[in-house]
mmCIF file of C-alpha atoms in Angstrom:
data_model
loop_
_atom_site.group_PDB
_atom_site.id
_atom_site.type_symbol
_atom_site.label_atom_id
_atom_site.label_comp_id
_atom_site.label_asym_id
_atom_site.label_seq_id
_atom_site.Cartn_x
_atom_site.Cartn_y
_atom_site.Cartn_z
ATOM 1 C CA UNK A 1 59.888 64.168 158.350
ATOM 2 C CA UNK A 2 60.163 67.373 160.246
ATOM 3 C CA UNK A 3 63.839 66.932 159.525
ATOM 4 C CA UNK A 4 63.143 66.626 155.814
ATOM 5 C CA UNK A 5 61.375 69.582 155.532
ATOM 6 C CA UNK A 6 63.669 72.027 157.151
ATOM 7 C CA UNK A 7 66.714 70.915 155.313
ATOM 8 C CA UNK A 8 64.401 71.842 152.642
ATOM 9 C CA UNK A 9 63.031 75.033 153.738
ATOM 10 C CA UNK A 10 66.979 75.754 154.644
ATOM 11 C CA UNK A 11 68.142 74.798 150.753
ATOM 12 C CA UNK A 12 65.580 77.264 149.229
ATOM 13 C CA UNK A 13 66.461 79.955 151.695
ATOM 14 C CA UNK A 14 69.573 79.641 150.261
ATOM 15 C CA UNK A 15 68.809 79.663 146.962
ATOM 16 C CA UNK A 16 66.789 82.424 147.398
ATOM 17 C CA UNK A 17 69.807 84.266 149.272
ATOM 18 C CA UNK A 18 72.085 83.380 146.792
ATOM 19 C CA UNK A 19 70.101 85.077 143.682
ATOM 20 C CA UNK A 20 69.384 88.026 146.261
ATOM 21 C CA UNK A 21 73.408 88.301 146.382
ATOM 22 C CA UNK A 22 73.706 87.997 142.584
ATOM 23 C CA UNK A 23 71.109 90.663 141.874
ATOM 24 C CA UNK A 24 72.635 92.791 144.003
ATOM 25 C CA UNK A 25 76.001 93.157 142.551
ATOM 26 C CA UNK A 26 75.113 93.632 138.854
ATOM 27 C CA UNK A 27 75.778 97.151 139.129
ATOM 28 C CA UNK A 28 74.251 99.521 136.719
ATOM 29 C CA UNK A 29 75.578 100.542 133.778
ATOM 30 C CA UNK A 30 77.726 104.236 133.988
ATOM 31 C CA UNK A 31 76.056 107.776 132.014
ATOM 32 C CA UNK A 32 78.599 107.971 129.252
ATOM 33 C CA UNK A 33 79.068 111.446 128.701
ATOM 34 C CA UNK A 34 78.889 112.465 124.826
ATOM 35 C CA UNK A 35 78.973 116.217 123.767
ATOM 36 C CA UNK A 36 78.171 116.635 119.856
ATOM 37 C CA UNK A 37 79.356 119.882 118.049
ATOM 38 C CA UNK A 38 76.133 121.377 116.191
ATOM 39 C CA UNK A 39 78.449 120.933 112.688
ATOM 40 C CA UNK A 40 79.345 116.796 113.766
ATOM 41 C CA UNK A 41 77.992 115.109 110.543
ATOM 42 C CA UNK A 42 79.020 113.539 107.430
ATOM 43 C CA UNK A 43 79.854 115.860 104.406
ATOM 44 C CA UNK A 44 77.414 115.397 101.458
ATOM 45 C CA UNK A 45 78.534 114.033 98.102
ATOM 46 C CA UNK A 46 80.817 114.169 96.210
ATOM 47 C CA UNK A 47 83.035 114.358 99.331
ATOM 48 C CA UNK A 48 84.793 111.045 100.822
ATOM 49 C CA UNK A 49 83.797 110.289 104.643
ATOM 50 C CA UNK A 50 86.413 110.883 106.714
ATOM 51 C CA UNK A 51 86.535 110.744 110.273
ATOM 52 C CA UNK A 52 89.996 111.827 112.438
ATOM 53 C CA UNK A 53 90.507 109.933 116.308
ATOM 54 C CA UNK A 54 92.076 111.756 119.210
ATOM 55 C CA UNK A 55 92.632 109.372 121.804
ATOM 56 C CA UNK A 56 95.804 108.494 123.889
ATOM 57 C CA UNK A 57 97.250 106.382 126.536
ATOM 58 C CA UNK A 58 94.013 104.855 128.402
ATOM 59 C CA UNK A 59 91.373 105.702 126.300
ATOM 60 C CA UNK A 60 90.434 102.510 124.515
ATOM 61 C CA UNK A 61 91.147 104.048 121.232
ATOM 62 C CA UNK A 62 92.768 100.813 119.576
ATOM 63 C CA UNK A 63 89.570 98.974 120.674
ATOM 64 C CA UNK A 64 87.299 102.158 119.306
ATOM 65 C CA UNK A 65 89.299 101.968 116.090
ATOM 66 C CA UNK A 66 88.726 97.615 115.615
ATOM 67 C CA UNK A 67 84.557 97.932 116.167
ATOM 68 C CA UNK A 68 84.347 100.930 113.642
ATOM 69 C CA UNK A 69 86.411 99.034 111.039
ATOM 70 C CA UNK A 70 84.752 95.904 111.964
ATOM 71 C CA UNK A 71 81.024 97.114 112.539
ATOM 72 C CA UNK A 72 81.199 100.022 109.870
ATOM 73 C CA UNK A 73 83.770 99.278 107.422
ATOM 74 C CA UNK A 74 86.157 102.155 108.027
ATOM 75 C CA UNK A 75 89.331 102.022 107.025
ATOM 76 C CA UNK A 76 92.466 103.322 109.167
ATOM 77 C CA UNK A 77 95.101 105.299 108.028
ATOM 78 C CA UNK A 78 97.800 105.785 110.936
ATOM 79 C CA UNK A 79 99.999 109.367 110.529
ATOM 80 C CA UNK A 80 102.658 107.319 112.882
ATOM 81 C CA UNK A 81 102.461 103.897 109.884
ATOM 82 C CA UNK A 82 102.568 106.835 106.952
ATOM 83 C CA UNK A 83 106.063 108.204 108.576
ATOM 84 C CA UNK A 84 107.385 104.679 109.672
ATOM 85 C CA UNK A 85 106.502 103.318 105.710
ATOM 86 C CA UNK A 86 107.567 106.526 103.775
ATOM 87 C CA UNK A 87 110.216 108.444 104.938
ATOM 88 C CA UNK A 88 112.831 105.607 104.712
ATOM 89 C CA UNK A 89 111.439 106.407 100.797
ATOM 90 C CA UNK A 90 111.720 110.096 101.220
ATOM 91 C CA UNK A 91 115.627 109.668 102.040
ATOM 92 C CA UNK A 92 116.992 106.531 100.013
ATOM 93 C CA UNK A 93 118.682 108.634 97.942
ATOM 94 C CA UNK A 94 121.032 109.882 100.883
ATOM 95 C CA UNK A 95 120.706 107.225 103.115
ATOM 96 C CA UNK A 96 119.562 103.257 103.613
ATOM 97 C CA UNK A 97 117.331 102.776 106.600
ATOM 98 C CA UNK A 98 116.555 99.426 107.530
ATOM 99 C CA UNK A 99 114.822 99.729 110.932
ATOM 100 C CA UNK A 100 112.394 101.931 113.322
ATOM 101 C CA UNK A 101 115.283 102.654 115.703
ATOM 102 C CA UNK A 102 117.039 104.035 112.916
ATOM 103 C CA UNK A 103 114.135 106.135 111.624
ATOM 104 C CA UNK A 104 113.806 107.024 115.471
ATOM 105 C CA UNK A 105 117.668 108.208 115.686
ATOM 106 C CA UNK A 106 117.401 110.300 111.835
ATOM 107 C CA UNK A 107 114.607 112.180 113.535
ATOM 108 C CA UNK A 108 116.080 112.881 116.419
ATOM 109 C CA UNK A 109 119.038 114.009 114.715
ATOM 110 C CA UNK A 110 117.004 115.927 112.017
ATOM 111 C CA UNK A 111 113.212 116.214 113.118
ATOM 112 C CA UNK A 112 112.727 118.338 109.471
ATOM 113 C CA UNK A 113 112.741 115.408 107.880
ATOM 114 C CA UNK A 114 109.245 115.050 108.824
ATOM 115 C CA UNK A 115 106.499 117.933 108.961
ATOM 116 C CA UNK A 116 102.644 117.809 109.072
ATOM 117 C CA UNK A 117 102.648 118.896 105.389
ATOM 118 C CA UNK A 118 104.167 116.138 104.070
ATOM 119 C CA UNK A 119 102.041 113.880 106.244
ATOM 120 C CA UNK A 120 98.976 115.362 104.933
ATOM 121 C CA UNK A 121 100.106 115.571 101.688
ATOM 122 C CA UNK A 122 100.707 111.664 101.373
ATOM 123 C CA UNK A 123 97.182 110.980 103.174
ATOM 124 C CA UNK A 124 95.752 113.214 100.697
ATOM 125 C CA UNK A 125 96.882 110.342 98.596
ATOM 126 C CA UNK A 126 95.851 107.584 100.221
ATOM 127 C CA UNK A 127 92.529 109.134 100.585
ATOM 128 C CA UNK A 128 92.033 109.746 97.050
ATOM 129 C CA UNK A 129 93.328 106.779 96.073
ATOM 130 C CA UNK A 130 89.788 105.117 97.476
ATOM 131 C CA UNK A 131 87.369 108.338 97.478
ATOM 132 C CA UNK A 132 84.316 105.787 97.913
ATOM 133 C CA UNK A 133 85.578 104.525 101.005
ATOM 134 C CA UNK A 134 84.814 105.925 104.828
ATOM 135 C CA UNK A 135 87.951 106.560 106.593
ATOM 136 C CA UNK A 136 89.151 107.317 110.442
ATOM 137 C CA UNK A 137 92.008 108.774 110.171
ATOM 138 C CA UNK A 138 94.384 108.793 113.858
ATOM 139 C CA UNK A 139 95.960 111.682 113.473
ATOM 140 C CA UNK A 140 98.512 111.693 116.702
ATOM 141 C CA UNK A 141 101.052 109.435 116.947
ATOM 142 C CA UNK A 142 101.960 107.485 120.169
ATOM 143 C CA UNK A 143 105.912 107.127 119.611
ATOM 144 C CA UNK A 144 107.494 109.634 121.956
ATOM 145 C CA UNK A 145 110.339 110.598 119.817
ATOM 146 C CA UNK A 146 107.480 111.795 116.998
ATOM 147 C CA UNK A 147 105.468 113.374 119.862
ATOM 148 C CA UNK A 148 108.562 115.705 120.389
ATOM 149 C CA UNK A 149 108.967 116.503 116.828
ATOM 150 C CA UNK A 150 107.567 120.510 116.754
ATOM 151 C CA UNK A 151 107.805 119.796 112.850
ATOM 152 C CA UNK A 152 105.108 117.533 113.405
ATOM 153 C CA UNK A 153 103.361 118.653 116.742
ATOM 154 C CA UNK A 154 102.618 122.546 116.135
ATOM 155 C CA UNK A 155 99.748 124.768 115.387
ATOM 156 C CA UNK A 156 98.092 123.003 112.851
ATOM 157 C CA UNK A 157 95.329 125.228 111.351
ATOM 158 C CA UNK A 158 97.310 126.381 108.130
ATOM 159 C CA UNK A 159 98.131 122.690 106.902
ATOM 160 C CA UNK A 160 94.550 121.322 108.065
ATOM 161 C CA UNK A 161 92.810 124.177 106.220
ATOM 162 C CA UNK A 162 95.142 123.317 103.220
ATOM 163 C CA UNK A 163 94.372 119.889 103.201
ATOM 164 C CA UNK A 164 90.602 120.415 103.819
ATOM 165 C CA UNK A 165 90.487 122.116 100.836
ATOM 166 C CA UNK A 166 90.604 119.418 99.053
ATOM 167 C CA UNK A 167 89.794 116.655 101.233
ATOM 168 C CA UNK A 168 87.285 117.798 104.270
ATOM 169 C CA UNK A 169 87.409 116.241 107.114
ATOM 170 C CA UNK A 170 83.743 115.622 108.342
ATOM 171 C CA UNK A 171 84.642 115.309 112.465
ATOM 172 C CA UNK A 172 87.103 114.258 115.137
ATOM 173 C CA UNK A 173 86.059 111.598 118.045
ATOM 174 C CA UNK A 174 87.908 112.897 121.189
ATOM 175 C CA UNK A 175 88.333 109.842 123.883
ATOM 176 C CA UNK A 176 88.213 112.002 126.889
ATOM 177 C CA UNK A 177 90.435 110.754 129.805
ATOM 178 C CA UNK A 178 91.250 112.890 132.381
ATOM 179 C CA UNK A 179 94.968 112.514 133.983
ATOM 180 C CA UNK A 180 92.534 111.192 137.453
ATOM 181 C CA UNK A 181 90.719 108.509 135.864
ATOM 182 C CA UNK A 182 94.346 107.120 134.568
ATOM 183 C CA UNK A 183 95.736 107.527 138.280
ATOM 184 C CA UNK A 184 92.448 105.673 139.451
ATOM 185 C CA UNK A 185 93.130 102.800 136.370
ATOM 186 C CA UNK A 186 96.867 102.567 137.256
ATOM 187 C CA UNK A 187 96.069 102.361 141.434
ATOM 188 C CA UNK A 188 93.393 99.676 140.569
ATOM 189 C CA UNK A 189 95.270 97.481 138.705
ATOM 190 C CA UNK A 190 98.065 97.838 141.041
ATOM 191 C CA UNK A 191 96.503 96.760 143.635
ATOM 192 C CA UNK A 192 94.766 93.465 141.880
ATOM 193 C CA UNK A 193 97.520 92.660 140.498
ATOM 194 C CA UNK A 194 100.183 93.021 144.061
ATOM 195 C CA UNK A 195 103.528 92.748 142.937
ATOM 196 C CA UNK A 196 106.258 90.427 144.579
ATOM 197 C CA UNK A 197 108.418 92.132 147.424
ATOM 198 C CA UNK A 198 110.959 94.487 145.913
ATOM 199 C CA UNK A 199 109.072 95.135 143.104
ATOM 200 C CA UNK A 200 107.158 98.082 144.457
ATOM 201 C CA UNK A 201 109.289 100.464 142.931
ATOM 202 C CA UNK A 202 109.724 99.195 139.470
ATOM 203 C CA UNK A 203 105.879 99.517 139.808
ATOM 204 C CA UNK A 204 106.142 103.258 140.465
ATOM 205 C CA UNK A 205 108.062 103.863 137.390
ATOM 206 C CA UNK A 206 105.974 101.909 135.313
ATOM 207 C CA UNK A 207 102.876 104.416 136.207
ATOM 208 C CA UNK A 208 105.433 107.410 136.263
ATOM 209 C CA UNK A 209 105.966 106.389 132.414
ATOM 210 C CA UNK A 210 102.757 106.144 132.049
ATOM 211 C CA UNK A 211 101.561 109.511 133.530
ATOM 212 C CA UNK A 212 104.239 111.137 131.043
ATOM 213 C CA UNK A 213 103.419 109.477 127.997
ATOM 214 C CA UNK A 214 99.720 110.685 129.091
ATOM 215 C CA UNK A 215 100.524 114.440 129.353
ATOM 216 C CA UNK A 216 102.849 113.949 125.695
ATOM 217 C CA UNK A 217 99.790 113.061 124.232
ATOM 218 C CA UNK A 218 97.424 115.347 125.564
ATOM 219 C CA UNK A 219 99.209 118.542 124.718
ATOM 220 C CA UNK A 220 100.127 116.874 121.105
ATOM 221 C CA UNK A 221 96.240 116.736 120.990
ATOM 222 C CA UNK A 222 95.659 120.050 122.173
ATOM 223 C CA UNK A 223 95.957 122.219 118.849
ATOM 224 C CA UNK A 224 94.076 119.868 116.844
ATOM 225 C CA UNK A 225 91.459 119.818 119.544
ATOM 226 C CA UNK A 226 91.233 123.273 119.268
ATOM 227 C CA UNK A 227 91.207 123.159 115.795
ATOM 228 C CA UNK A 228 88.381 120.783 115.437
ATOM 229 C CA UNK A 229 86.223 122.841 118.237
ATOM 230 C CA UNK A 230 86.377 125.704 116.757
ATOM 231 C CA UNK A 231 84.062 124.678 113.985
ATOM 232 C CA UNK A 232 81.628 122.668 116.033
ATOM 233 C CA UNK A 233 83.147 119.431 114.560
ATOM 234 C CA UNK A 234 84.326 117.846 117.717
ATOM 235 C CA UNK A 235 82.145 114.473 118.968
ATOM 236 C CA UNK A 236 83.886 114.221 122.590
ATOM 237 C CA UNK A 237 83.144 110.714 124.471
ATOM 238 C CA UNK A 238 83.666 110.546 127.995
ATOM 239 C CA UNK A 239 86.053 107.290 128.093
ATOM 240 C CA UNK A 240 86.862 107.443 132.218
ATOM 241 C CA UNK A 241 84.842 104.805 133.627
ATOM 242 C CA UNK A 242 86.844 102.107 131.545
ATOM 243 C CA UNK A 243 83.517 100.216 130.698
ATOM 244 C CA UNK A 244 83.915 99.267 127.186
ATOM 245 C CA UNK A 245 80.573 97.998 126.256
ATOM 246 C CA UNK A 246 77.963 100.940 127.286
ATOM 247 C CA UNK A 247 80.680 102.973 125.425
ATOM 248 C CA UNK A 248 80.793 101.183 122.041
ATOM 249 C CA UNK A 249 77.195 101.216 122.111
ATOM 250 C CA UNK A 250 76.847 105.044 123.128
ATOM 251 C CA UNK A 251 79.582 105.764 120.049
ATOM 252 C CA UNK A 252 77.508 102.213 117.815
ATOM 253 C CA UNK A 253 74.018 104.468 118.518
ATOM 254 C CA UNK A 254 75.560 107.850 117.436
ATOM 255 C CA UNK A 255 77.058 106.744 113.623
ATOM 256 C CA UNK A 256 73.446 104.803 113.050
ATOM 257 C CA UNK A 257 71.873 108.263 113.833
ATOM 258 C CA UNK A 258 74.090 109.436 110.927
ATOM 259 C CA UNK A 259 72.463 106.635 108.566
ATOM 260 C CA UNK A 260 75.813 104.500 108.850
ATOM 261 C CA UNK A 261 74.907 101.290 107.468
ATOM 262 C CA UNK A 262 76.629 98.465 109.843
ATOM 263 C CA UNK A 263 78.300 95.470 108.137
ATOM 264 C CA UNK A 264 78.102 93.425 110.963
ATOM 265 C CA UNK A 265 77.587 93.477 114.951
ATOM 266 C CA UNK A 266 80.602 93.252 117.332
ATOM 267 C CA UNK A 267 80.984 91.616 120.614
ATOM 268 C CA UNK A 268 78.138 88.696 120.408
ATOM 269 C CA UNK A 269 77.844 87.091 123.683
ATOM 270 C CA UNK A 270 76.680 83.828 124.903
ATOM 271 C CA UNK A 271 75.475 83.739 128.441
ATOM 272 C CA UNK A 272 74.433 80.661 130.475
ATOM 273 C CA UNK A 273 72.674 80.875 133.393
ATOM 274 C CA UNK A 274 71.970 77.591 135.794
ATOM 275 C CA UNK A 275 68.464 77.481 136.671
ATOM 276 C CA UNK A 276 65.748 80.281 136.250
ATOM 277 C CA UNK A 277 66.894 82.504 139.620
ATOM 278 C CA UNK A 278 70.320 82.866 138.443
ATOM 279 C CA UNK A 279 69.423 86.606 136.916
ATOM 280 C CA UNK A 280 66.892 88.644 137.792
ATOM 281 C CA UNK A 281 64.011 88.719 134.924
ATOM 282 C CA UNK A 282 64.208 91.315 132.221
ATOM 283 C CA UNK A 283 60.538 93.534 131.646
#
């Protein structure tokens, strides 16, 4: 009997240790930083809602862009997909181009083919094309050989104002990453993820690429930033803790403060739990 009972006494000591150790590594959720310009809001009727993304290498943005459209409705328009789908259009009478390498190699060759006014201009279209619509708009492209276009990268306030004058942006969302929180994302997967022996260096390039496409984007971002700030209309999220969630429901929280109807939620999630100490109770 006395055996019995401290096998028994041992098992829920054990059980008891066990939730203990569960509890204690749920980890809080991390502050996400957001900083709202005092002019971040919608623009009344009759204007069209449209929102523009700055976000680059690291900051989630793709994800940010699929919960909006899914949770919100919004419809993308790309400036990299306008380029890539019109100026093979913009040159058929000189030229046939059948691929992106050889869109990639005309703009290399002649990077005035494309300019930020004739990007806006055919948004402007799109845009109007749908005026009932709400739109995010991602304004930076992430193909390095349009990144180096000045054409296209450049001081941007005379062709935004131009545009805006007849279709006003409301805001910009700015995923803020900082160039340490991509060194701490590139040394933590590297280091999960150990590669075979002689592969170190490959490695190394792989997060030198990365660090350079990084700093492309950032200073393509910089005069629109700029731009953007200077009228209050930047909504900046801090992106650098990586934790998806308790930022989609910082940015989910900020559009239903504008009175954004949702369509639908994003990210349902089924958790089972085997027998009532497995996670701590909620108040």
């Amino acid at each position: 009997m006395g055996c019995s009972q401290s096998s028994s006494s041992a098992v829920e000591e054990g059980i008891e240790e066990v939730a203990k150790r569960r509890q204690s590594v749920v980890a809080p959720p991390p502050v996400i930083r957001v900083n709202v310009g005092s002019n971040v809001k919608f623009q009344p009727p009759p204007h069209t809602k449209i929102v523009a993304i700055l976000g680059g290498p690291g900051s989630g943005k793709g994800r940010m862009v699929a919960n909006l459209r899914s949770m919100f409705g919004m419809r993308l328009i790309s400036v990299e997909s306008i380029i890539l789908k019109y100026l093979p259009k913009k040159v058929a009478h000189s030229m046939k181009i059948n691929s992106v390498d050889e869109i990639a190699d005309l703009v290399r060759k002649e990077p005035s083919h494309v300019s930020l006014e004739w990007v806006l201009r055919l948004l402007q279209h799109y845009i109007e094309s749908d005026p009932d619509q709400i739109f995010v708009v991602d304004l930076v492209p992430s193909l390095r050989w349009l990144l180096r276009d000045e054409h296209l990268i450049k001081d941007c306030s005379t062709e935004l104002e131009n545009f805006e004058s007849r279709c006003p942006i409301s805001f910009a969302i700015h995923l803020s990453l900082g160039l340490e929180s991509l060194d701490n994302t590139l040394d933590y997967s590297h280091h999960n993820a150990p590669a075979p022996p002689g592969a170190t260096v490959g490695d190394e390039a792989d997060n030198g690429r990365a660090k350079r496409r990084f700093h492309m984007h950032e200073n393509a971002c910089k005069a629109f930033l700029e731009y953007f700030s200077s009228s209050d209309r930047l909504l900046s999220i801090d992106v650098s803790s990586g934790a998806e969630e308790p930022i989609w429901d910082k940015t989910h929280e900020f559009f239903t403060g504008l009175q954004l109807k949702a369509w639908r939620p994003v990210n349902s999630m089924l958790v089972f739990a085997m027998g009532t100490w497995a996670f701590p109770a909620q108040s």
